[in-house]
Coordinates of C-alpha atoms and ligand atoms in Angstrom, one line a residue:
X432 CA -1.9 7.2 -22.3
X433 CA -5.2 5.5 -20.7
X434 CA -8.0 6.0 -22.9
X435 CA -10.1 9.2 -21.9
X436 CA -7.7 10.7 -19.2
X437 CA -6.4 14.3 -20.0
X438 CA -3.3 13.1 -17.7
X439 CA -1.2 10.3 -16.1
X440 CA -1.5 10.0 -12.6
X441 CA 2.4 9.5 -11.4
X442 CA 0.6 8.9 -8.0
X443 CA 1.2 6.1 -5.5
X444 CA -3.0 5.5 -5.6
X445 CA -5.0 5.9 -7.1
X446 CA -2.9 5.7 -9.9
X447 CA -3.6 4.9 -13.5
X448 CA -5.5 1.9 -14.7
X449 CA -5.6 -0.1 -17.8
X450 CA -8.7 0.7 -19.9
X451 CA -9.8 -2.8 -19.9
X452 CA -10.0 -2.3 -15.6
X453 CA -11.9 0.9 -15.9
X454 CA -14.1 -1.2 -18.6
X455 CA -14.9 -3.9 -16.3
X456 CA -17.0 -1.8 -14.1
X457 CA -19.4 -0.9 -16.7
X458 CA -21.9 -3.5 -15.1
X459 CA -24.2 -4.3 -11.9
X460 CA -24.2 -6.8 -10.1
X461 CA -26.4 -8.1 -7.2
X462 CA -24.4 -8.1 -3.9
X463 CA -26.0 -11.9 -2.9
X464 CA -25.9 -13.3 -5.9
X465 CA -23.7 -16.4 -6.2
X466 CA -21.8 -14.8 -10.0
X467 CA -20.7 -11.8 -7.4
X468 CA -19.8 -13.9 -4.7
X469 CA -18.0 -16.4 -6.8
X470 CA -15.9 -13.6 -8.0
X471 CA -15.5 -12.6 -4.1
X472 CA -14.2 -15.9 -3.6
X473 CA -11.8 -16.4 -6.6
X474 CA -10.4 -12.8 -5.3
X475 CA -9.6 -14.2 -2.3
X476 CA -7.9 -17.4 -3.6
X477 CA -5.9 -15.3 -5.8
X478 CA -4.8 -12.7 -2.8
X479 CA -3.6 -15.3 -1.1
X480 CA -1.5 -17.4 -3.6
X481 CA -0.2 -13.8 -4.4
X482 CA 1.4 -13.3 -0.7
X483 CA 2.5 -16.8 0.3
X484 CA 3.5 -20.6 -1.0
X485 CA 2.1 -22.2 2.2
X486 CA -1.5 -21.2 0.8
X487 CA -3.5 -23.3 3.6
X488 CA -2.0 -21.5 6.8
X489 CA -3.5 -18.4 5.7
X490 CA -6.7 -16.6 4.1
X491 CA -8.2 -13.4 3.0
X492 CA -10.6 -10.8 4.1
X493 CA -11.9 -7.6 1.8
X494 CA -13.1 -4.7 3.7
X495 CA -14.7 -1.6 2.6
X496 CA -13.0 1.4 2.3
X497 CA -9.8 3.5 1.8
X498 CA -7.2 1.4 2.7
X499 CA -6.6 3.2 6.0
X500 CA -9.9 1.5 7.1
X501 CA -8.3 -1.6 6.6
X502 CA -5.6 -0.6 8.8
X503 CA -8.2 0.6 11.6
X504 CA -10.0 -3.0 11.1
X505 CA -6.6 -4.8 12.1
X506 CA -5.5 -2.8 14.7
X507 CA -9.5 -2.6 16.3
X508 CA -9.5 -6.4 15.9
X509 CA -6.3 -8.4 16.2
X510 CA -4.8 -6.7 19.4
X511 CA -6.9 -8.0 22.6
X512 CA -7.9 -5.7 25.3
X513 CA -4.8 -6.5 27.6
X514 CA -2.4 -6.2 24.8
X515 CA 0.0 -3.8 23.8
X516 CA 1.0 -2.9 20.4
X517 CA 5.0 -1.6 19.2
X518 CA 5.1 0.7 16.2
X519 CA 8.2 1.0 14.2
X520 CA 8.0 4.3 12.3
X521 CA 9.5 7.0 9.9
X522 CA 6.6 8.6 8.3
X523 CA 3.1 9.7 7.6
X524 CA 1.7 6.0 7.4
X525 CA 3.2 4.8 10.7
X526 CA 2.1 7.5 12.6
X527 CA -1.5 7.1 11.1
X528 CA -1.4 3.4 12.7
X529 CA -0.1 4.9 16.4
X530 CA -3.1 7.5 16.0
X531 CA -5.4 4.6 15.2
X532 CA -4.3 2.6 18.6
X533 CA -4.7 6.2 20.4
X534 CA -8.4 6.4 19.2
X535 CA -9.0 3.0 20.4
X536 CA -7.2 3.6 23.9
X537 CA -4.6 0.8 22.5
X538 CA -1.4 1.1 24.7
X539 CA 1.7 1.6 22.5
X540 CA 5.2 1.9 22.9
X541 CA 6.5 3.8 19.5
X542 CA 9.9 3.5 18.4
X543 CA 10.0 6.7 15.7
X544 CA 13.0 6.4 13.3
X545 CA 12.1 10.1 12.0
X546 CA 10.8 11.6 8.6
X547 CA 13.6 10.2 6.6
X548 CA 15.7 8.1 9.4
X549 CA 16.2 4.1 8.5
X550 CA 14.7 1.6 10.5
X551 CA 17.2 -0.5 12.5
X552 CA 16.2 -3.9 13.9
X553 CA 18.3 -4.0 16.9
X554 CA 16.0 -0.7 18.1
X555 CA 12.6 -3.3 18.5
X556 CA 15.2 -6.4 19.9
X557 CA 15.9 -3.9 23.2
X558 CA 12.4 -2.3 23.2
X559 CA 10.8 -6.1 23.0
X560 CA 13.3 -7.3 26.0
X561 CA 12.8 -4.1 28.0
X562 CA 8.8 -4.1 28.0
X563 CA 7.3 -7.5 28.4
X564 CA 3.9 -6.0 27.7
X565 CA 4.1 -5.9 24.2
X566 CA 2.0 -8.4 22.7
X567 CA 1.8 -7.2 18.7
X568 CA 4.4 -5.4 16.6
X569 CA 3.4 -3.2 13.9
X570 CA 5.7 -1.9 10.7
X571 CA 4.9 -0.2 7.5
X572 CA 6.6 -2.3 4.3
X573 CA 6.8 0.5 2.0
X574 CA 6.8 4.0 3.9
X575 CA 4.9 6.1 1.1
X576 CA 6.0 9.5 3.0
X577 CA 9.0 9.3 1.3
X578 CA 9.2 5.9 -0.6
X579 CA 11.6 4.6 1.9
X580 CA 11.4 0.4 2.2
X581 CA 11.7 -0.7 5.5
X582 CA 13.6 -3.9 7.0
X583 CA 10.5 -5.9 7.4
X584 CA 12.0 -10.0 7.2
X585 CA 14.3 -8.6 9.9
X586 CA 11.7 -6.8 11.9
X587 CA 9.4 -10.2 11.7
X588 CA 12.7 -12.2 12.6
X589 CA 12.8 -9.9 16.1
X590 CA 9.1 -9.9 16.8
X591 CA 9.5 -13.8 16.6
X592 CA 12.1 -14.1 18.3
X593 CA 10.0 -12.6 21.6
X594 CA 6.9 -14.8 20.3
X595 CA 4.8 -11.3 19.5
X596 CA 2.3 -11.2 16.4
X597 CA 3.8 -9.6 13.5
X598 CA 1.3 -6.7 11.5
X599 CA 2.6 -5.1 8.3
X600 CA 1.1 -2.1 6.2
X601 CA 2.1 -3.4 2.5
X602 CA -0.3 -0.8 1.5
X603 CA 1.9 0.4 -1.2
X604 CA 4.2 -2.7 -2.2
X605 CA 1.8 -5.3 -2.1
X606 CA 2.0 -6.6 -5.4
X607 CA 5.0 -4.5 -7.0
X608 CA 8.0 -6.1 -5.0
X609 CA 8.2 -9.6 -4.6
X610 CA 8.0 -11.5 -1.2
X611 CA 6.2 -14.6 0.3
X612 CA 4.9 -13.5 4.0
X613 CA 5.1 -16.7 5.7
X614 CA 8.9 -16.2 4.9
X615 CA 9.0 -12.8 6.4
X616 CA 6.6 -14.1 9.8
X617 CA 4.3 -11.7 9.0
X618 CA 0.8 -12.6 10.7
X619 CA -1.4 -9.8 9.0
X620 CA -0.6 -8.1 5.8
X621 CA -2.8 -5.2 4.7
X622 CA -2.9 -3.9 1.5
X623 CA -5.5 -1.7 -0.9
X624 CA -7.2 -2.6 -4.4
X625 CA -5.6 1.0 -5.9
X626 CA -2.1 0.3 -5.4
X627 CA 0.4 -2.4 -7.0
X628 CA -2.6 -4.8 -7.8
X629 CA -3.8 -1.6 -10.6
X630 CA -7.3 -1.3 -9.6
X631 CA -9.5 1.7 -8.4
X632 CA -10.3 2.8 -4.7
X633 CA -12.9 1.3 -2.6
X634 CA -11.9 -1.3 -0.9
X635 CA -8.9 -3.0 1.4
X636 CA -8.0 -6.6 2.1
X637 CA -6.2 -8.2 4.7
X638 CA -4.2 -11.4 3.9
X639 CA -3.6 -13.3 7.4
X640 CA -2.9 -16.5 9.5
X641 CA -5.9 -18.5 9.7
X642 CA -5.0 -19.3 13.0
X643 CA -4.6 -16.0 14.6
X644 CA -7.4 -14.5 13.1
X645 CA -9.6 -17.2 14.9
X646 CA -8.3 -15.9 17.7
X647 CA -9.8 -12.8 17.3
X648 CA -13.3 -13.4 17.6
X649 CA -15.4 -11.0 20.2
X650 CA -12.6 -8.4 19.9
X651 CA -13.5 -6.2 17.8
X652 CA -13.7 -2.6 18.8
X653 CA -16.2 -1.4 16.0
X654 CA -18.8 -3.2 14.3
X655 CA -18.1 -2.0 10.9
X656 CA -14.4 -2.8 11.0
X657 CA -15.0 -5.7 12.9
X658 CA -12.2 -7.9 11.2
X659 CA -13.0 -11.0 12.6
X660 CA -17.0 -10.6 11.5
X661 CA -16.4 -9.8 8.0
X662 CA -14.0 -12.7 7.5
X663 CA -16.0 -15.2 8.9
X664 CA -19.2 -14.2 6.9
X665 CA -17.1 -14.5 3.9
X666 CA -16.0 -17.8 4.7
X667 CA -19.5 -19.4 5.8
X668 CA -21.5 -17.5 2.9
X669 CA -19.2 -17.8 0.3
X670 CA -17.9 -14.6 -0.5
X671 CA -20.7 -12.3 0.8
X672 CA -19.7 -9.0 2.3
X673 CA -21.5 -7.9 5.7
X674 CA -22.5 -4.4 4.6
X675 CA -23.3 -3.0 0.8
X676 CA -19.6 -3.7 -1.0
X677 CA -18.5 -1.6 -4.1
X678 CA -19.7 -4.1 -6.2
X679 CA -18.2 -2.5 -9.4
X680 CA -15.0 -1.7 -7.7
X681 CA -14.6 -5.3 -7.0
X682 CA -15.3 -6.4 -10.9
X683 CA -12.3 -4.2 -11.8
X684 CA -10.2 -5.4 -9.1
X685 CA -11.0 -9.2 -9.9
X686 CA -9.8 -7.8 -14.2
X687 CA -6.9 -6.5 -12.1
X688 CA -5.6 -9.4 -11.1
X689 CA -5.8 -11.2 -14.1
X690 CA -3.6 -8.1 -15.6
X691 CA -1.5 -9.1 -13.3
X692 CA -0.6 -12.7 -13.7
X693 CA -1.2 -12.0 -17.5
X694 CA 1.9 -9.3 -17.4
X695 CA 3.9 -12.6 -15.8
X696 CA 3.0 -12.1 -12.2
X697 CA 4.5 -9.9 -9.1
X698 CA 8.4 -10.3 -10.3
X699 CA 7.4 -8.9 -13.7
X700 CA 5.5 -6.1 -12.2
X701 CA 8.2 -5.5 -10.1
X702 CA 10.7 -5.2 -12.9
X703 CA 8.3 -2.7 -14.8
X704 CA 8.3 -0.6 -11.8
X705 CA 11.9 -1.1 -10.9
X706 CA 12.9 0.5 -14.7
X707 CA 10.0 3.4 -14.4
X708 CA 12.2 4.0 -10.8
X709 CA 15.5 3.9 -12.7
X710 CA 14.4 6.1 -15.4
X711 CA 12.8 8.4 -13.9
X712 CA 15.9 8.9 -11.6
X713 CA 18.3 8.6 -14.5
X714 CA 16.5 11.5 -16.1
X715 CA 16.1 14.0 -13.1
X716 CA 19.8 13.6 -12.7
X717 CA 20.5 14.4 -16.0
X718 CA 18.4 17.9 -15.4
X719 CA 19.3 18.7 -12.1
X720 CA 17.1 17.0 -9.6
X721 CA 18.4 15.1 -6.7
X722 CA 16.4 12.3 -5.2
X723 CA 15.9 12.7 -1.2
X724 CA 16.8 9.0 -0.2
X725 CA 20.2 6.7 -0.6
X726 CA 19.3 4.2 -3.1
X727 CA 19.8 1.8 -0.6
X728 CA 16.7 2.3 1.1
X729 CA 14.9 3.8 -2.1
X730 CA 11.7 1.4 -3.1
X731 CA 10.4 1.1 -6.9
X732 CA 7.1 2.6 -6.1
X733 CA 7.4 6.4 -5.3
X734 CA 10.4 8.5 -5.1
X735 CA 11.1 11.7 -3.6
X736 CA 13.0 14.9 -5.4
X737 CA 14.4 17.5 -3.4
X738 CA 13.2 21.0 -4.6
X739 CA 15.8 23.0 -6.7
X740 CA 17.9 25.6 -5.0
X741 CA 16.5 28.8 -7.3
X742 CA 13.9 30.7 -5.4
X743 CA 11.8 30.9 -8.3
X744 CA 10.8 27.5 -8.3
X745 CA 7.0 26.4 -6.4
X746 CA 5.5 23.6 -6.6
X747 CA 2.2 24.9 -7.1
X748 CA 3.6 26.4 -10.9
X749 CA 5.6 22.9 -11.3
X750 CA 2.6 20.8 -10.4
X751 CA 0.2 23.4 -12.7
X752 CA 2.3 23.1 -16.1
X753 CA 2.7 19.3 -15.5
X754 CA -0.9 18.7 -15.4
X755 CA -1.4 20.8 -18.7
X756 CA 1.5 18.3 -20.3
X757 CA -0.4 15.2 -19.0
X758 CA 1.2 14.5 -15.4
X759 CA -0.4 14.5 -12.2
X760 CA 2.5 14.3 -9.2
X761 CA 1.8 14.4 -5.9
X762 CA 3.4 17.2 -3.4
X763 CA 5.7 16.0 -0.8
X764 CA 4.8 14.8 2.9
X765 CA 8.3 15.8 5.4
X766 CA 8.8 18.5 7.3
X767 CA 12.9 18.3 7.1
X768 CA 12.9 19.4 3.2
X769 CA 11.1 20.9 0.4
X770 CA 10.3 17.8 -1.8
X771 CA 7.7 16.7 -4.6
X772 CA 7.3 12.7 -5.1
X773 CA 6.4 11.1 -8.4
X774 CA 4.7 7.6 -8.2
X775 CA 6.6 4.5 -10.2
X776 CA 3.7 2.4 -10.1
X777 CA 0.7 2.0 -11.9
X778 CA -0.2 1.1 -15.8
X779 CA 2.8 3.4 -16.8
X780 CA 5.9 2.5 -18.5
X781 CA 9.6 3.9 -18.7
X782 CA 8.8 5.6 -22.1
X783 CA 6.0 7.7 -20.0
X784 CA 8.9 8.5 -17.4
X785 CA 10.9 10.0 -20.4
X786 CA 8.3 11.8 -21.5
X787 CA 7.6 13.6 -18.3
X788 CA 11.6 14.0 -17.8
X789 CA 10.3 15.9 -21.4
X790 CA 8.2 17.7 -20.2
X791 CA 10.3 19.1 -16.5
X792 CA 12.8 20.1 -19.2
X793 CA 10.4 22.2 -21.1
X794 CA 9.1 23.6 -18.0
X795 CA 12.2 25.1 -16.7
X796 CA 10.7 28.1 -15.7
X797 CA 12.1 28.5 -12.4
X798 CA 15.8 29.0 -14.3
Ligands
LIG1109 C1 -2.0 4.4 0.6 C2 -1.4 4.0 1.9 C3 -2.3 3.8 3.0 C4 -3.8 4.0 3.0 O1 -4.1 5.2 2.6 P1 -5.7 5.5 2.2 O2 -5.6 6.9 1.7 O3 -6.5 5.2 3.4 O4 -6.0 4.5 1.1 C5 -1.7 3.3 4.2 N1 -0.4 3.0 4.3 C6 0.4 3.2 3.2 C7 1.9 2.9 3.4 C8 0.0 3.7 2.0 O5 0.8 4.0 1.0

């Protein structure tokens, strides 16, 4: 267990960190001086060598922030005033970014798959032939509602295909399942620095084509957010944030990422969280539990349980004895069933999913 937690979080982020990333921020550092900067910069390299092979047709932006504000910062920036966005969604996280166009007086034209429906391609191929004012289309890579991965290489193939700028919310795969964007077509890829990358909250990034962020300029529909802005004093003052960044944040995140490639890069990490997925399920199984999702559509980063059928069971009594064992879980997020999700992802092994399988066991109460 990390060093000087009374639990685990079994979260999808924050989750729990290594104690050499929690060590790393046990320094200050001056927001405009060049060491800080330099490690801004390196961040950036690293972010986008992470997400693509062609390297030189994109580049990276760090916002402050949860990770939703990096969402809010695309969406407020990329999409011009005449444009109209299309959101693909079955959950909590896609209906976040329709509220977010909604603030801003973005048109939209939403294509909702439901709480636990699958996203089918062919849905965006009519929508994009029937309405001819869509300009951007908008999906969410891993939908955290319910751990459901989404379609997204053949969602960029559609948007293509009608020439619209592709948008993705890898919020919570970023990092933990292998993919190279420019393969997918996506044109902005968000993500947060307390998901798969194993840091702690504060800040967002943004991972986009160079050339249609330079398109952005003047668009911006908030100053803070202001995409565009923040990018471009990166790039001129090497790594230097508009407004105040958290500085100590970003020191863990850079020890993050060297974590990372040191474990053997995104596949490894992927295969970590792919056996925490497997034996967790394995073990709920084995106990009674059924997952909420078809495997096909299951992701290795958070998966849903249906509640058990006795009466006796809440979640507020599971959640309680799990904490006193050393697990933190989170509740569930869906209307159409009763479920609690337990996060895959983090600096957790399978060993640590046996152990809580252990400790569910134990804690049959509700029998
Ligand atoms: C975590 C997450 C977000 C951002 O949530 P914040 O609470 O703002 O960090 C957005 N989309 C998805 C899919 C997520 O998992």
């Amino acid at each position: 267990m990390a060093a000087g937690n009374p639990y685990l979080l079994l979260t999808p982020g924050p989750l729990t960190t290594s104690p050499t990333v929690k060590q790393a921020m046990l320094k200050d550092w001056c927001t405009w001086d060049k060491d800080y900067n330099g490690l801004v910069q390196a961040i950036r390299q690293k972010l986008v060598a992470l997400a693509t092979k062609d390297a030189d047709a994109y580049t990276a932006v760090l916002m402050q922030g949860s990770g939703s504000f990096s969402v809010e910062s695309v969406i407020g920036s990329v999409i011009p005033k005449d444009g109209k966005l299309a959101v693909i969604t079955n959950g909590a996280y896609g209906n976040r970014i329709v509220q977010m166009a909604n603030v801003y007086g973005i048109p939209t034209a939403v294509i909702d798959c439901g709480e636990v429906g699958s996203v089918d391609p062919r849905q965006l191929d009519d929508l994009l032939a029937r309405d001819a004012a869509i300009t951007h289309v908008m999906a969410v890579h891993c939908e955290t509602t319910t751990g459901m991965l989404n379609p997204i290489a053949d969602l960029g193939r559609v948007a293509k295909a009608h020439g619209k700028v592709f948008i993705v919310d890898a919020m919570s795969s970023f990092g933990g399942i292998p993919f190279d964007m420019a393969d997918w077509q996506i044109d902005f890829l968000i993500s947060s620095a307390n998901k798969c990358i194993q840091g702690v909250p504060g800040f967002g990034f943004i991972i986009a084509r160079r050339d249609e962020l330079q398109a952005c300029k003047g668009q911006a529909r908030s100053l803070s957010l202001d995409l565009y802005d923040q990018w471009e004093t990166m790039e001129r003052d090497n790594g230097k944030w508009r407004f105040t960044s958290p500085t100590h944040v970003v020191r863990a995140f850079y020890q993050a990422l060297l974590e990372l490639e040191a474990e053997g890069g995104i596949a490894a990490r992927h295969e970590r969280y792919a056996a925490n997925q497997r034996t967790l399920v394995a073990g709920m199984k084995r106990i009674g539990f059924k997952p909420l999702l078809e495997e096909a559509h299951q992701s290795p980063i958070i998966t849903s349980f249906v509640y058990p059928e006795s009466s006796a069971f809440t979640f507020a009594e599971f959640y309680k004895r799990l904490k006193e064992s050393g697990f933190v879980i989170y509740p569930g997020k869906i209307t159409a069933a009763d479920t609690f999700r337990i996060g895959n992802i983090g600096d957790v092994e399978p060993a640590d999913m046996e152990r809580l399988v252990t400790a569910i066991t134990q804690h049959q109460f509700w029998r």
